[in-house]
mmCIF file of C-alpha atoms in Angstrom:
data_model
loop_
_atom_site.group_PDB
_atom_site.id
_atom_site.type_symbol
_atom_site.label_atom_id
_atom_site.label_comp_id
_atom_site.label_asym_id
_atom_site.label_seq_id
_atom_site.Cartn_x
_atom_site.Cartn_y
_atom_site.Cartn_z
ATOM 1 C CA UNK A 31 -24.622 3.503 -1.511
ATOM 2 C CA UNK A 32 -25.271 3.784 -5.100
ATOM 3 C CA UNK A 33 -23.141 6.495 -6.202
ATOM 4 C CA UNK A 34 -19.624 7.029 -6.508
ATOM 5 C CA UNK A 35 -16.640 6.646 -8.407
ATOM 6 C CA UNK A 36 -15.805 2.804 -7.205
ATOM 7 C CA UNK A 37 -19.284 1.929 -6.551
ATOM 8 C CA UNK A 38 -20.256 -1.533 -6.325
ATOM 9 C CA UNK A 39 -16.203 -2.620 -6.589
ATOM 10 C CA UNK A 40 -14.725 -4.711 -3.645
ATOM 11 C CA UNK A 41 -10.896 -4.361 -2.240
ATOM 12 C CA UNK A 42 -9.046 -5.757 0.373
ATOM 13 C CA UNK A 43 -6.772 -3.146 1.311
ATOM 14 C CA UNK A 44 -3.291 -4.756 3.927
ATOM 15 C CA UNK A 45 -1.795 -2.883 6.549
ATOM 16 C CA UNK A 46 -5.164 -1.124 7.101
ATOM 17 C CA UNK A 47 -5.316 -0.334 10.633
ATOM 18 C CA UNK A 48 -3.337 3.237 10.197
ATOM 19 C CA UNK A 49 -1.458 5.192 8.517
ATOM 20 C CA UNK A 50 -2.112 5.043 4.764
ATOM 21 C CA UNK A 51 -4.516 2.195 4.454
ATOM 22 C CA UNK A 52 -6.856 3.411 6.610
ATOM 23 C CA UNK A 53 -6.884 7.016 4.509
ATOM 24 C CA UNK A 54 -7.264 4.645 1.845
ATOM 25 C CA UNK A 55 -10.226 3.011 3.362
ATOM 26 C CA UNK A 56 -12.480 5.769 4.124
ATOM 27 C CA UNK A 57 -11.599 7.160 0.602
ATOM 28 C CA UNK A 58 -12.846 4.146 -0.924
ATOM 29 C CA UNK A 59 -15.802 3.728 1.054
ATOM 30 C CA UNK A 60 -16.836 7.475 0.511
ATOM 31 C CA UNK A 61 -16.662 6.575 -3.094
ATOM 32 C CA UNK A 62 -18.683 3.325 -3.008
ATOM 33 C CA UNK A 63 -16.464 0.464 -2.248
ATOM 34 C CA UNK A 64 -17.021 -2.096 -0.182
ATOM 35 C CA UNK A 65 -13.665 -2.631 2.114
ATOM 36 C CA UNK A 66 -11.894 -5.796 3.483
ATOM 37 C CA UNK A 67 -9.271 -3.865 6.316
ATOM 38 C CA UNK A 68 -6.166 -6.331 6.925
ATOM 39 C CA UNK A 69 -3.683 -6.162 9.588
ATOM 40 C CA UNK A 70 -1.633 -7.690 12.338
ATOM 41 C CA UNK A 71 -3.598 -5.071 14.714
ATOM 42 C CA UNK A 72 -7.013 -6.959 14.636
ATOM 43 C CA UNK A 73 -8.382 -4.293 17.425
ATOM 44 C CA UNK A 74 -7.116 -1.355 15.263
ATOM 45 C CA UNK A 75 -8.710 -3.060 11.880
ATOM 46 C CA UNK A 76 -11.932 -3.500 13.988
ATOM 47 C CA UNK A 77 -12.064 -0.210 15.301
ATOM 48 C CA UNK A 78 -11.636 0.972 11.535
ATOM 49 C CA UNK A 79 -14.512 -0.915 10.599
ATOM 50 C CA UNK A 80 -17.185 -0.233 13.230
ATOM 51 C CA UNK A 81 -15.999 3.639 12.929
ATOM 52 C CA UNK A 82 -16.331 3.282 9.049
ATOM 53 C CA UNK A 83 -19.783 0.970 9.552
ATOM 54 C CA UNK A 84 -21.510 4.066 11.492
ATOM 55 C CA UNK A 85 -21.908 6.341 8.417
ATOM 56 C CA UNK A 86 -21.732 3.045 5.827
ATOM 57 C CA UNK A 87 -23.086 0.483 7.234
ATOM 58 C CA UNK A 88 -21.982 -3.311 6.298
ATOM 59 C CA UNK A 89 -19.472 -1.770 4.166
ATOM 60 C CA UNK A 90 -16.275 -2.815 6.347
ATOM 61 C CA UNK A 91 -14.785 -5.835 7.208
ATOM 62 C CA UNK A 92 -11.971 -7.061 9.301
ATOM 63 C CA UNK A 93 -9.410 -9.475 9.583
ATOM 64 C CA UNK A 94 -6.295 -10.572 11.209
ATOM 65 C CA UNK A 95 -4.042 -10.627 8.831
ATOM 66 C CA UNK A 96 0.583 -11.951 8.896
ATOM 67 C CA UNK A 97 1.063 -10.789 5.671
ATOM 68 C CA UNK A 98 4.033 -12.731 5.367
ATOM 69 C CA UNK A 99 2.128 -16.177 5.742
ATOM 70 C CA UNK A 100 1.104 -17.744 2.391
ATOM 71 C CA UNK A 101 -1.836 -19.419 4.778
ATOM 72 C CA UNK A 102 -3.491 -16.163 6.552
ATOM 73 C CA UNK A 103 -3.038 -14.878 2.554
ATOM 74 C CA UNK A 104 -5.598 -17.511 1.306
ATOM 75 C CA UNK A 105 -7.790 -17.579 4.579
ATOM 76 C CA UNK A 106 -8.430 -13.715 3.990
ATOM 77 C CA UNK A 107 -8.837 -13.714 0.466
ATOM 78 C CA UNK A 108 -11.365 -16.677 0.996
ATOM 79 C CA UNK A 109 -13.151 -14.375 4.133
ATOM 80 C CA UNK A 110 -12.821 -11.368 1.920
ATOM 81 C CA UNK A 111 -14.327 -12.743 -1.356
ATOM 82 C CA UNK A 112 -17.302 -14.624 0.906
ATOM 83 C CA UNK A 113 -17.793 -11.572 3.136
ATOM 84 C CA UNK A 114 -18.231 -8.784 0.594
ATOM 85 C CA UNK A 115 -19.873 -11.201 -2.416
ATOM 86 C CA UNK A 116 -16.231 -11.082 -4.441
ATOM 87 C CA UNK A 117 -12.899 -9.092 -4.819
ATOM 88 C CA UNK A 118 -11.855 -6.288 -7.629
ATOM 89 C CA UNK A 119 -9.397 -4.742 -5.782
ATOM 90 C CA UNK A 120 -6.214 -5.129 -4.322
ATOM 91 C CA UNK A 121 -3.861 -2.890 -2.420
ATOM 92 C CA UNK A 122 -0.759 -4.139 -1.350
ATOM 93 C CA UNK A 123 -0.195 -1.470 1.341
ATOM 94 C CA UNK A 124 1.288 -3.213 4.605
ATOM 95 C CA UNK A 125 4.878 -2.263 4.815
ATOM 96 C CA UNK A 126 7.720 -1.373 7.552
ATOM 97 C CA UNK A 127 11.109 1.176 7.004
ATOM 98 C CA UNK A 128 12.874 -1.317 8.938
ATOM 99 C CA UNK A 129 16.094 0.117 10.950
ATOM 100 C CA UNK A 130 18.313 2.796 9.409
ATOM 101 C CA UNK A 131 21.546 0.972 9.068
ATOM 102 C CA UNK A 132 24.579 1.550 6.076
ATOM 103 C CA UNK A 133 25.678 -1.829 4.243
ATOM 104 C CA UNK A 134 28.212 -2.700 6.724
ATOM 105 C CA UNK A 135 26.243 -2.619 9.835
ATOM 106 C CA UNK A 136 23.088 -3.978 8.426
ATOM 107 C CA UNK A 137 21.825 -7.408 9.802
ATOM 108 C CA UNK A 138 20.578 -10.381 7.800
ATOM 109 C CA UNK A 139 17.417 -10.611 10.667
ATOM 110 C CA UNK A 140 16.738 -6.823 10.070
ATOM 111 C CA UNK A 141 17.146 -7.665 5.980
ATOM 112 C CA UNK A 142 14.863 -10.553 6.002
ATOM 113 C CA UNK A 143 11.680 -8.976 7.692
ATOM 114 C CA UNK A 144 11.942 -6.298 5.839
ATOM 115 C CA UNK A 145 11.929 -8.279 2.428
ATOM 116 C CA UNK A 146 9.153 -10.601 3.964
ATOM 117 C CA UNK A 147 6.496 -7.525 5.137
ATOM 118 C CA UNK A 148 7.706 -5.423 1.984
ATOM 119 C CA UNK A 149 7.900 -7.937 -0.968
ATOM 120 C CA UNK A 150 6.774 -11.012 -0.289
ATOM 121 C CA UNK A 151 3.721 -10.073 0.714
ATOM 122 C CA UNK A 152 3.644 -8.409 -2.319
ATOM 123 C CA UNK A 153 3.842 -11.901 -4.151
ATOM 124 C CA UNK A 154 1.818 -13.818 -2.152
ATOM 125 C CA UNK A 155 -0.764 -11.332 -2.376
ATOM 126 C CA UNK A 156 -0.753 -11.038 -5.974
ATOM 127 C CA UNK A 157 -0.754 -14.378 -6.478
ATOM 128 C CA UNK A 158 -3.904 -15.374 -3.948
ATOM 129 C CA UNK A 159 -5.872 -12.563 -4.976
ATOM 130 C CA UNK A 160 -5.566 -13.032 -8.553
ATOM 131 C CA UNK A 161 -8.801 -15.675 -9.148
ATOM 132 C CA UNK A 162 -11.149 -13.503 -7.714
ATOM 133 C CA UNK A 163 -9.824 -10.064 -9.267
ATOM 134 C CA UNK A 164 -10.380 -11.833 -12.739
ATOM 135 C CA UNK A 165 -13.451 -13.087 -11.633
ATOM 136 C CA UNK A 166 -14.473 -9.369 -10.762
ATOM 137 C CA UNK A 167 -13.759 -8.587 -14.875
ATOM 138 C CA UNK A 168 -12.025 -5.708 -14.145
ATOM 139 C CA UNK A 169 -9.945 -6.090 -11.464
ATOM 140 C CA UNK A 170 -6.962 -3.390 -10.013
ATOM 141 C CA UNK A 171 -3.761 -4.221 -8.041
ATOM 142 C CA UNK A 172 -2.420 -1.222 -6.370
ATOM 143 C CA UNK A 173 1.136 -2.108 -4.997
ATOM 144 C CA UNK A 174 1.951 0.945 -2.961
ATOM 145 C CA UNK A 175 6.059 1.107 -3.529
ATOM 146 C CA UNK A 176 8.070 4.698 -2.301
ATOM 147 C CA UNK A 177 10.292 6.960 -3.321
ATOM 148 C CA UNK A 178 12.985 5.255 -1.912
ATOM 149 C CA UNK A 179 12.052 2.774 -4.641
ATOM 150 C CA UNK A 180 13.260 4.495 -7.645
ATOM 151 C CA UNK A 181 15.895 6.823 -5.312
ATOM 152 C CA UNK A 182 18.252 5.825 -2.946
ATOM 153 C CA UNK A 183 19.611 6.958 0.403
ATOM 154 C CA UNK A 184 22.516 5.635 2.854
ATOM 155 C CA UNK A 185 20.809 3.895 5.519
ATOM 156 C CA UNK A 186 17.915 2.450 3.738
ATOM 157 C CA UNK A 187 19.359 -0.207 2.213
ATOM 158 C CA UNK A 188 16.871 -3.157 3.070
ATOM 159 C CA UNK A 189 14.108 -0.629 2.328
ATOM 160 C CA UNK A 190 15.053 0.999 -0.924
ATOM 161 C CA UNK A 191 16.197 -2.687 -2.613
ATOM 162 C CA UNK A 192 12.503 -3.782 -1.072
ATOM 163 C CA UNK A 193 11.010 -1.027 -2.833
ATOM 164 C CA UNK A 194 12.477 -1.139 -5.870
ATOM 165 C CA UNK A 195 11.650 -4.863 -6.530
ATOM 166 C CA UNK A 196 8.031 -4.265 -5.787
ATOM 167 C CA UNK A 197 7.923 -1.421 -8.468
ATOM 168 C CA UNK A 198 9.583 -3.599 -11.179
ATOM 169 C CA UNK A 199 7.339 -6.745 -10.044
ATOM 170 C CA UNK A 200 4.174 -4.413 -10.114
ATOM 171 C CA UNK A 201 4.817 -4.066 -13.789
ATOM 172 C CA UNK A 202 6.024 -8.077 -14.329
ATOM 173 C CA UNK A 203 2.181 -8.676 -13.534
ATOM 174 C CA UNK A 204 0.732 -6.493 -15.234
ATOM 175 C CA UNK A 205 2.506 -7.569 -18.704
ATOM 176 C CA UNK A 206 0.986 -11.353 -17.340
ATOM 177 C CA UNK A 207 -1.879 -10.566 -17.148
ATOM 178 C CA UNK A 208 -2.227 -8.255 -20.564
ATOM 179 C CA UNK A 209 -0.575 -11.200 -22.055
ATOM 180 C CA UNK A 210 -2.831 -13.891 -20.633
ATOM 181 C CA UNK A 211 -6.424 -11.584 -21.721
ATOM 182 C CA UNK A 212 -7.158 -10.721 -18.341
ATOM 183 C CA UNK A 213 -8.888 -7.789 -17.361
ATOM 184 C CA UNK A 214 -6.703 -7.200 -14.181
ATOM 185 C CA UNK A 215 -4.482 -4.003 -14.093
ATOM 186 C CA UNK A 216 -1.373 -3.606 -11.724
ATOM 187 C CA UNK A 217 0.149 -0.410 -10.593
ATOM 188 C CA UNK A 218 2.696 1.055 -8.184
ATOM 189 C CA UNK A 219 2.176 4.271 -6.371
ATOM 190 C CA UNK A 220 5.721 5.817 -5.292
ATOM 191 C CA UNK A 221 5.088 8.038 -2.008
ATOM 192 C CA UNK A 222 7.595 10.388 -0.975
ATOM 193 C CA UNK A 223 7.338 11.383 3.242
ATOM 194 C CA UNK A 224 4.116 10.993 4.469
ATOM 195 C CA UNK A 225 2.510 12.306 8.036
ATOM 196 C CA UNK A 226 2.237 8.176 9.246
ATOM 197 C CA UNK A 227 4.032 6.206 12.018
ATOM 198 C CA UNK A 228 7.141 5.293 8.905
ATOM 199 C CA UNK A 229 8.507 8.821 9.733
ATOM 200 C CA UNK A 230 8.635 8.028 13.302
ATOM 201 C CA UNK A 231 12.801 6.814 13.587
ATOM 202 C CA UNK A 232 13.101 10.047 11.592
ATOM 203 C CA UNK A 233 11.088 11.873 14.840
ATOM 204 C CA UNK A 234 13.209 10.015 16.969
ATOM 205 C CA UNK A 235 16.386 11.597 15.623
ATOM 206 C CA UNK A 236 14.933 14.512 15.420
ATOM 207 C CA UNK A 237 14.667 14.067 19.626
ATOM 208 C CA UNK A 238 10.901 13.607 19.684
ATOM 209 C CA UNK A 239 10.356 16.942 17.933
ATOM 210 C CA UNK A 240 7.878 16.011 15.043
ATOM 211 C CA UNK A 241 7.202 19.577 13.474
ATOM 212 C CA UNK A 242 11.028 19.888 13.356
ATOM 213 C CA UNK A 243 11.713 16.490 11.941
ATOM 214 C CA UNK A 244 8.995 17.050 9.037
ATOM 215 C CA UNK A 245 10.318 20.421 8.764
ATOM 216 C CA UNK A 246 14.026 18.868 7.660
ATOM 217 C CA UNK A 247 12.180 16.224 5.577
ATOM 218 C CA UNK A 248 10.470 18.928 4.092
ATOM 219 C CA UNK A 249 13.454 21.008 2.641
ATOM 220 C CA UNK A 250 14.923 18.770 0.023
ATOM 221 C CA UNK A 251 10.875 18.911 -1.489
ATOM 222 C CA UNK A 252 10.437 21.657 -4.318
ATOM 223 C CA UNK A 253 6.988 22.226 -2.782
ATOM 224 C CA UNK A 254 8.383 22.492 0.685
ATOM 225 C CA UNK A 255 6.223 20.454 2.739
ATOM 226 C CA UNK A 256 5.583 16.298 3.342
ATOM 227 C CA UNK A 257 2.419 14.960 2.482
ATOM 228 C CA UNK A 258 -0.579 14.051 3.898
ATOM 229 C CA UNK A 259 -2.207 10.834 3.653
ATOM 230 C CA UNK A 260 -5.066 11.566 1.254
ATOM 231 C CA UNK A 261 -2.749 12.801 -1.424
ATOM 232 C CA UNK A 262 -1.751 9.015 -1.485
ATOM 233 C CA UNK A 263 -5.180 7.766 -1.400
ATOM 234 C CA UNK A 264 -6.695 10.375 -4.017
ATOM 235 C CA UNK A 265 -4.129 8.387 -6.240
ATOM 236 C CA UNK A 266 -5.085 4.648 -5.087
ATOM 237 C CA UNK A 267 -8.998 6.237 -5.958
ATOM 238 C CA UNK A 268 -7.890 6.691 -9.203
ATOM 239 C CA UNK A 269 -6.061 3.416 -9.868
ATOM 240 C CA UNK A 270 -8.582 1.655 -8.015
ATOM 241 C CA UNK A 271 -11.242 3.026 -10.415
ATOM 242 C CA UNK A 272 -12.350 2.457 -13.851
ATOM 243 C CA UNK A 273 -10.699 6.141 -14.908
ATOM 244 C CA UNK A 274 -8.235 4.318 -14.906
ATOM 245 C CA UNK A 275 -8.704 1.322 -17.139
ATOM 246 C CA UNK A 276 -6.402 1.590 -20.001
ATOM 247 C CA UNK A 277 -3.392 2.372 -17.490
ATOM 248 C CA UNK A 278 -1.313 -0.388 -16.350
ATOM 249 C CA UNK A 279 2.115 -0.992 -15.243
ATOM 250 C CA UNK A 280 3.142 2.615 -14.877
ATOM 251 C CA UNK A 281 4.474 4.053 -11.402
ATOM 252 C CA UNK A 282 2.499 7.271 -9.873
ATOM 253 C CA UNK A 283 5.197 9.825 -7.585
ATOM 254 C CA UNK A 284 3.422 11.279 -4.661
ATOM 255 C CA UNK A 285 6.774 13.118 -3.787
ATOM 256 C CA UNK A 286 5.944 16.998 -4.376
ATOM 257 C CA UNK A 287 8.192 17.622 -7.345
ATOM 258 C CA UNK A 288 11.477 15.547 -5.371
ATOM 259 C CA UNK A 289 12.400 13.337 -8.553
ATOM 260 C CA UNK A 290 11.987 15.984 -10.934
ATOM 261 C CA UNK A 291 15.343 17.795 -9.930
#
């Protein structure tokens, strides 16, 4: 594939079996990338990648992936970089809501994995991808963050101080890296509710009814609907591309017109 508006560019995109990253994924690839898919779900990464492979072929790759393990971080940056001939992209996608529990009934076990998938992944991911990104000479971070990162709600308390740390760390880098001469960018997308598995303990309370759980996510949401999980990726395109060159450390809301009110 010649063509395309990140042709010939190479990211390793985390959490990349569902949801979000694999939107992200075939987005990419449709625009030229080459794609290393991350993930605790090997089978679900590998399905990705042979589904992607059949229209783009040797375009995917696959790994097993513990984001929160500063050692699986530099063997998949190492596989990536070798597998797809270097890295100048990074999306820092893999993420969990954790349990919805208020201050006082919140558990330092439940706390803790949600910092480690959320932000230090983050870190460590920033940190063992940054070589190669430079080496690319005009390399991206995309550090997807939420709503819930610049807003806050009871019951979301691991999640929303998560969130917020990774959009205020997003732009920490990229004042390093501007600082240091480095052609490496770093942004942080904000999405507000998105049709993945992260609305699912929302479903639940809803008592399994999905359309009328989205439907009551829906109604705080000037545009009156959640989003779908290309509006996220169109924005990750953009960031991920060279349209985007002289942006960095700025925050993008996906939230249909929520944090304007």
């Amino acid at each position: 594939m010649t063509g395309g508006r990140v042709a010939g560019k190479a990211a390793l995109i985390t959490g990349a079996a569902g949801g979000l990253g694999q939107a992200m994924a075939r987005m990419l690839v449709r625009e030229g990338a080459k794609v290393a898919l991350s993930d605790l779900d090997l089978n679900g990464a590998r399905a990705l990648a042979e589904a992607i492979n059949v229209d783009h072929p040797g375009m995917a790759f696959a790994y097993e992936h513990d984001v929160t393990r500063e050692d699986d971080w530099v063997r998949v940056v190492d596989a990536a970089v070798q597998d797809m001939g270097g890295l100048s992209i990074l999306v820092n996608n893999a993420g969990i809501g954790g349990q919805l529990l208020w201050a006082e009934q919140d558990t330092l076990e439940n706390w803790r994995k949600v910092q480690a998938i959320n932000l230090e992944s983050v870190m460590l991911g920033c940190k063992h991808a940054m070589a190669p990104l430079r080496a690319s000479g005009a390399g991206s971070i995309v550090n997807i963050s939420s709503i819930a990162g610049l807003a806050a709600a009871p019951g979301m308390g691991a999640y929303n101080a998560t969130k917020a740390a990774v959009w205020l760390y997003t732009k920490t880098v990229a004042l390093e890296c501007a600082k240091a001469g480095w052609n490496v960018r770093a942004n942080s997308v904000h999405p507000v509710f998105i049709k993945t598995p992260i609305l699912d303990p929302f479903v639940a309370m809803a008592g399994g009814d999905e359309a009328n759980a989205h439907e009551k996510l829906a109604r705080g949401i000037p545009l009156k609907r959640i989003g779908e999980p290309d509006d996220v990726a169109y924005c990750v395109l953009y960031l991920a591309s060279d349209e985007s060159k002289f942006v960095t450390g700025a925050e993008f809301k996906i939230d249909g017109g929520l944090t304007a009110q």
